[in-house]
Structures are given as C-alpha cells and as structure tokens.
GROMACS .gro file of N, CA, C and O in nm:
model
  268
    1GLN      N    1   0.762  -0.695  -1.105
    1GLN     CA    2   0.627  -0.661  -1.146
    1GLN      C    3   0.617  -0.665  -1.299
    1GLN      O    4   0.707  -0.624  -1.368
    2PHE      N    5   0.507  -0.715  -1.347
    2PHE     CA    6   0.485  -0.725  -1.489
    2PHE      C    7   0.360  -0.649  -1.528
    2PHE      O    8   0.272  -0.628  -1.445
    3LYS      N    9   0.349  -0.615  -1.654
    3LYS     CA   10   0.232  -0.542  -1.702
    3LYS      C   11   0.105  -0.619  -1.671
    3LYS      O   12   0.098  -0.739  -1.692
    4GLY      N   13   0.006  -0.550  -1.620
    4GLY     CA   14  -0.121  -0.611  -1.589
    4GLY      C   15  -0.128  -0.675  -1.451
    4GLY      O   16  -0.233  -0.718  -1.408
    5VAL      N   17  -0.016  -0.679  -1.381
    5VAL     CA   18  -0.014  -0.735  -1.245
    5VAL      C   19  -0.058  -0.626  -1.149
    5VAL      O   20  -0.008  -0.515  -1.155
    6PRO      N   21  -0.154  -0.658  -1.061
    6PRO     CA   22  -0.198  -0.554  -0.969
    6PRO      C   23  -0.090  -0.515  -0.870
    6PRO      O   24  -0.006  -0.597  -0.832
    7MET      N   25  -0.089  -0.391  -0.833
    7MET     CA   26  -0.002  -0.343  -0.727
    7MET      C   27  -0.088  -0.257  -0.636
    7MET      O   28  -0.196  -0.216  -0.675
    8PHE      N   29  -0.042  -0.234  -0.517
    8PHE     CA   30  -0.123  -0.162  -0.421
    8PHE      C   31  -0.064  -0.025  -0.391
    8PHE      O   32   0.058  -0.010  -0.384
    9VAL      N   33  -0.151   0.073  -0.377
    9VAL     CA   34  -0.111   0.208  -0.341
    9VAL      C   35  -0.204   0.258  -0.230
    9VAL      O   36  -0.318   0.214  -0.220
   10ILE      N   37  -0.152   0.347  -0.147
   10ILE     CA   38  -0.231   0.403  -0.039
   10ILE      C   39  -0.285   0.539  -0.081
   10ILE      O   40  -0.210   0.626  -0.121
   11ASN      N   41  -0.416   0.554  -0.073
   11ASN     CA   42  -0.479   0.681  -0.102
   11ASN      C   43  -0.472   0.764   0.026
   11ASN      O   44  -0.547   0.743   0.120
   12ASN      N   45  -0.378   0.857   0.030
   12ASN     CA   46  -0.354   0.934   0.151
   12ASN      C   47  -0.461   1.037   0.182
   12ASN      O   48  -0.461   1.097   0.289
   13GLU      N   49  -0.555   1.056   0.088
   13GLU     CA   50  -0.668   1.143   0.118
   13GLU      C   51  -0.769   1.070   0.207
   13GLU      O   52  -0.847   1.134   0.277
   14ILE      N   53  -0.767   0.937   0.204
   14ILE     CA   54  -0.859   0.856   0.284
   14ILE      C   55  -0.790   0.800   0.408
   14ILE      O   56  -0.852   0.782   0.512
   15CYS      N   57  -0.661   0.775   0.399
   15CYS     CA   58  -0.583   0.711   0.506
   15CYS      C   59  -0.589   0.791   0.636
   15CYS      O   60  -0.572   0.913   0.636
   16SER      N   61  -0.613   0.720   0.747
   16SER     CA   62  -0.617   0.786   0.878
   16SER      C   63  -0.482   0.781   0.949
   16SER      O   64  -0.470   0.830   1.061
   17GLN      N   65  -0.384   0.719   0.887
   17GLN     CA   66  -0.248   0.703   0.940
   17GLN      C   67  -0.247   0.621   1.068
   17GLN      O   68  -0.168   0.643   1.159
   18CYS      N   69  -0.334   0.518   1.075
   18CYS     CA   70  -0.341   0.433   1.194
   18CYS      C   71  -0.224   0.335   1.202
   18CYS      O   72  -0.190   0.288   1.310
   19GLY      N   73  -0.165   0.301   1.087
   19GLY     CA   74  -0.049   0.212   1.087
   19GLY      C   75  -0.080   0.064   1.086
   19GLY      O   76   0.011  -0.019   1.091
   20GLU      N   77  -0.209   0.026   1.080
   20GLU     CA   78  -0.244  -0.116   1.079
   20GLU      C   79  -0.184  -0.187   0.959
   20GLU      O   80  -0.142  -0.303   0.969
   21CYS      N   81  -0.180  -0.120   0.845
   21CYS     CA   82  -0.124  -0.181   0.725
   21CYS      C   83   0.025  -0.212   0.743
   21CYS      O   84   0.073  -0.320   0.706
   22GLN      N   85   0.095  -0.119   0.803
   22GLN     CA   86   0.239  -0.137   0.826
   22GLN      C   87   0.262  -0.252   0.924
   22GLN      O   88   0.354  -0.332   0.906
   23ASP      N   89   0.178  -0.262   1.026
   23ASP     CA   90   0.192  -0.367   1.126
   23ASP      C   91   0.171  -0.506   1.068
   23ASP      O   92   0.237  -0.601   1.109
   24ILE      N   93   0.078  -0.520   0.972
   24ILE     CA   94   0.044  -0.653   0.920
   24ILE      C   95   0.130  -0.694   0.799
   24ILE      O   96   0.138  -0.812   0.767
   25CYS      N   97   0.197  -0.602   0.736
   25CYS     CA   98   0.272  -0.632   0.614
   25CYS      C   99   0.386  -0.731   0.644
   25CYS      O  100   0.479  -0.700   0.718
   26PRO      N  101   0.381  -0.852   0.583
   26PRO     CA  102   0.485  -0.952   0.610
   26PRO      C  103   0.618  -0.921   0.542
   26PRO      O  104   0.720  -0.980   0.577
   27CYS      N  105   0.618  -0.828   0.449
   27CYS     CA  106   0.739  -0.796   0.373
   27CYS      C  107   0.810  -0.671   0.422
   27CYS      O  108   0.917  -0.638   0.373
   28GLY      N  109   0.746  -0.597   0.511
   28GLY     CA  110   0.803  -0.470   0.554
   28GLY      C  111   0.803  -0.367   0.443
   28GLY      O  112   0.890  -0.280   0.438
   29ALA      N  113   0.705  -0.378   0.352
   29ALA     CA  114   0.703  -0.292   0.234
   29ALA      C  115   0.634  -0.158   0.256
   29ALA      O  116   0.636  -0.073   0.168
   30ILE      N  117   0.573  -0.138   0.372
   30ILE     CA  118   0.502  -0.014   0.397
   30ILE      C  119   0.582   0.071   0.495
   30ILE      O  120   0.613   0.028   0.605
   31GLU      N  121   0.615   0.191   0.450
   31GLU     CA  122   0.700   0.279   0.529
   31GLU      C  123   0.626   0.409   0.560
   31GLU      O  124   0.558   0.465   0.473
   32GLN      N  125   0.644   0.457   0.682
   32GLN     CA  126   0.588   0.587   0.718
   32GLN      C  127   0.682   0.695   0.669
   32GLN      O  128   0.803   0.686   0.686
   33GLN      N  129   0.625   0.796   0.606
   33GLN     CA  130   0.701   0.905   0.547
   33GLN      C  131   0.720   1.018   0.650
   33GLN      O  132   0.651   1.021   0.752
   34PRO      N  133   0.810   1.112   0.625
   34PRO     CA  134   0.832   1.224   0.718
   34PRO      C  135   0.705   1.305   0.749
   34PRO      O  136   0.693   1.361   0.858
   35ASP      N  137   0.610   1.307   0.656
   35ASP     CA  138   0.485   1.381   0.680
   35ASP      C  139   0.378   1.295   0.748
   35ASP      O  140   0.262   1.332   0.755
   36ASP      N  141   0.420   1.176   0.797
   36ASP     CA  142   0.335   1.078   0.866
   36ASP      C  143   0.245   0.998   0.773
   36ASP      O  144   0.174   0.908   0.819
   37SER      N  145   0.245   1.024   0.643
   37SER     CA  146   0.170   0.941   0.550
   37SER      C  147   0.244   0.808   0.533
   37SER      O  148   0.358   0.793   0.578
   38PHE      N  149   0.178   0.712   0.471
   38PHE     CA  150   0.240   0.582   0.447
   38PHE      C  151   0.254   0.559   0.297
   38PHE      O  152   0.173   0.606   0.218
   39LYS      N  153   0.357   0.484   0.259
   39LYS     CA  154   0.383   0.454   0.118
   39LYS      C  155   0.422   0.307   0.108
   39LYS      O  156   0.496   0.255   0.191
   40ILE      N  157   0.373   0.241   0.001
   40ILE     CA  158   0.407   0.101  -0.023
   40ILE      C  159   0.523   0.096  -0.122
   40ILE      O  160   0.515   0.153  -0.231
   41ASP      N  161   0.629   0.029  -0.084
   41ASP     CA  162   0.745   0.010  -0.172
   41ASP      C  163   0.713  -0.105  -0.267
   41ASP      O  164   0.708  -0.222  -0.226
   42ALA      N  165   0.689  -0.073  -0.393
   42ALA     CA  166   0.648  -0.173  -0.492
   42ALA      C  167   0.752  -0.283  -0.512
   42ALA      O  168   0.717  -0.396  -0.544
   43GLU      N  169   0.878  -0.251  -0.491
   43GLU     CA  170   0.984  -0.350  -0.508
   43GLU      C  171   0.979  -0.456  -0.397
   43GLU      O  172   1.012  -0.572  -0.419
   44MET      N  173   0.940  -0.416  -0.278
   44MET     CA  174   0.936  -0.508  -0.164
   44MET      C  175   0.801  -0.579  -0.150
   44MET      O  176   0.792  -0.686  -0.091
   45CYS      N  177   0.696  -0.521  -0.205
   45CYS     CA  178   0.560  -0.572  -0.190
   45CYS      C  179   0.543  -0.706  -0.262
   45CYS      O  180   0.583  -0.721  -0.377
   46SER      N  181   0.482  -0.803  -0.193
   46SER     CA  182   0.458  -0.934  -0.254
   46SER      C  183   0.316  -0.946  -0.310
   46SER      O  184   0.278  -1.053  -0.356
   47ASP      N  185   0.239  -0.838  -0.306
   47ASP     CA  186   0.102  -0.836  -0.356
   47ASP      C  187   0.010  -0.934  -0.283
   47ASP      O  188  -0.083  -0.988  -0.341
   48CYS      N  189   0.035  -0.955  -0.154
   48CYS     CA  190  -0.046  -1.050  -0.077
   48CYS      C  191  -0.182  -0.992  -0.037
   48CYS      O  192  -0.272  -1.066   0.000
   49ALA      N  193  -0.196  -0.861  -0.039
   49ALA     CA  194  -0.320  -0.789  -0.007
   49ALA      C  195  -0.357  -0.791   0.141
   49ALA      O  196  -0.468  -0.755   0.178
   50ALA      N  197  -0.265  -0.830   0.228
   50ALA     CA  198  -0.292  -0.828   0.373
   50ALA      C  199  -0.324  -0.686   0.418
   50ALA      O  200  -0.416  -0.663   0.496
   51CYS      N  201  -0.249  -0.589   0.366
   51CYS     CA  202  -0.270  -0.449   0.404
   51CYS      C  203  -0.409  -0.401   0.364
   51CYS      O  204  -0.478  -0.334   0.439
   52GLN      N  205  -0.450  -0.440   0.244
   52GLN     CA  206  -0.580  -0.398   0.194
   52GLN      C  207  -0.692  -0.458   0.279
   52GLN      O  208  -0.791  -0.392   0.308
   53SER      N  209  -0.675  -0.582   0.322
   53SER     CA  210  -0.780  -0.648   0.399
   53SER      C  211  -0.793  -0.591   0.540
   53SER      O  212  -0.900  -0.598   0.599
   54VAL      N  213  -0.686  -0.535   0.595
   54VAL     CA  214  -0.689  -0.485   0.732
   54VAL      C  215  -0.723  -0.336   0.742
   54VAL      O  216  -0.760  -0.288   0.849
   55CYS      N  217  -0.717  -0.263   0.633
   55CYS     CA  218  -0.739  -0.118   0.638
   55CYS      C  219  -0.885  -0.085   0.672
   55CYS      O  220  -0.976  -0.119   0.597
   56PRO      N  221  -0.908  -0.016   0.785
   56PRO     CA  222  -1.045   0.015   0.826
   56PRO      C  223  -1.114   0.121   0.739
   56PRO      O  224  -1.235   0.134   0.744
   57PHE      N  225  -1.036   0.193   0.659
   57PHE     CA  226  -1.094   0.300   0.577
   57PHE      C  227  -1.091   0.270   0.428
   57PHE      O  228  -1.121   0.356   0.346
   58GLU      N  229  -1.049   0.147   0.392
   58GLU     CA  230  -1.038   0.106   0.252
   58GLU      C  231  -0.954   0.205   0.171
   58GLU      O  232  -0.987   0.240   0.058
   59ALA      N  233  -0.845   0.249   0.232
   59ALA     CA  234  -0.757   0.348   0.168
   59ALA      C  235  -0.652   0.284   0.078
   59ALA      O  236  -0.580   0.355   0.008
   60ILE      N  237  -0.643   0.151   0.079
   60ILE     CA  238  -0.542   0.084  -0.003
   60ILE      C  239  -0.610   0.032  -0.128
   60ILE      O  240  -0.703  -0.049  -0.123
   61GLU      N  241  -0.564   0.083  -0.241
   61GLU     CA  242  -0.628   0.056  -0.369
   61GLU      C  243  -0.539  -0.028  -0.458
   61GLU      O  244  -0.416  -0.017  -0.452
   62GLU      N  245  -0.602  -0.110  -0.539
   62GLU     CA  246  -0.530  -0.194  -0.634
   62GLU      C  247  -0.520  -0.119  -0.766
   62GLU      O  248  -0.620  -0.070  -0.818
   63LYS      N  249  -0.399  -0.109  -0.817
   63LYS     CA  250  -0.376  -0.042  -0.946
   63LYS      C  251  -0.304  -0.139  -1.037
   63LYS      O  252  -0.229  -0.223  -0.990
   64GLU      N  253  -0.323  -0.124  -1.167
   64GLU     CA  254  -0.247  -0.206  -1.260
   64GLU      C  255  -0.118  -0.136  -1.292
   64GLU      O  256  -0.114  -0.017  -1.318
   65ASP      N  257  -0.010  -0.214  -1.290
   65ASP     CA  258   0.122  -0.161  -1.326
   65ASP      C  259   0.127  -0.146  -1.477
   65ASP      O  260   0.082  -0.232  -1.549
   66ASP      N  261   0.183  -0.036  -1.526
   66ASP     CA  262   0.189  -0.016  -1.673
   66ASP      C  263   0.322  -0.056  -1.733
   66ASP      O  264   0.349  -0.021  -1.845
   67LYS      N  265   0.408  -0.122  -1.658
   67LYS     CA  266   0.540  -0.160  -1.713
   67LYS      C  267   0.526  -0.256  -1.828
   67LYS      O  268   0.443  -0.341  -1.830
   0.00000   0.00000   0.00000
C-alpha cells in the first residue's frame, strides 16, 4: 500500500454481519472476529472493491492510507 491509495474498512456500526463480503472476497482478506464482526486484512486486500459492491448496508468504506 502506498500513500493516497484507497483501502477498505468495515464500519461495524452499520455492518449486519451477513458475511456476503467475506464470501465474495477473492483474496480471503476478510476475517470474522471473535465478537462476530468482520475485519479486512489490508496486507491481503487487493483493493478490488468486490466487498464494497456486494454489501447490502454500504458498511464498507474507502479510506486513504496515510503511509
């Protein structure tokens, strides 16, 4: 990841924990946490935005990396 490159994060206040993002992710970058929330592993994420396009609640947000 480079500065200014978008990365995706899951807003767990909006997320319904349906798992559709995890199912569609081609990189396996989305993991369910012990509290049932989901988290995107930035190292594994290819920034394809498949997860964002499939989320029924628009809980996946694009953020700029500050590295």
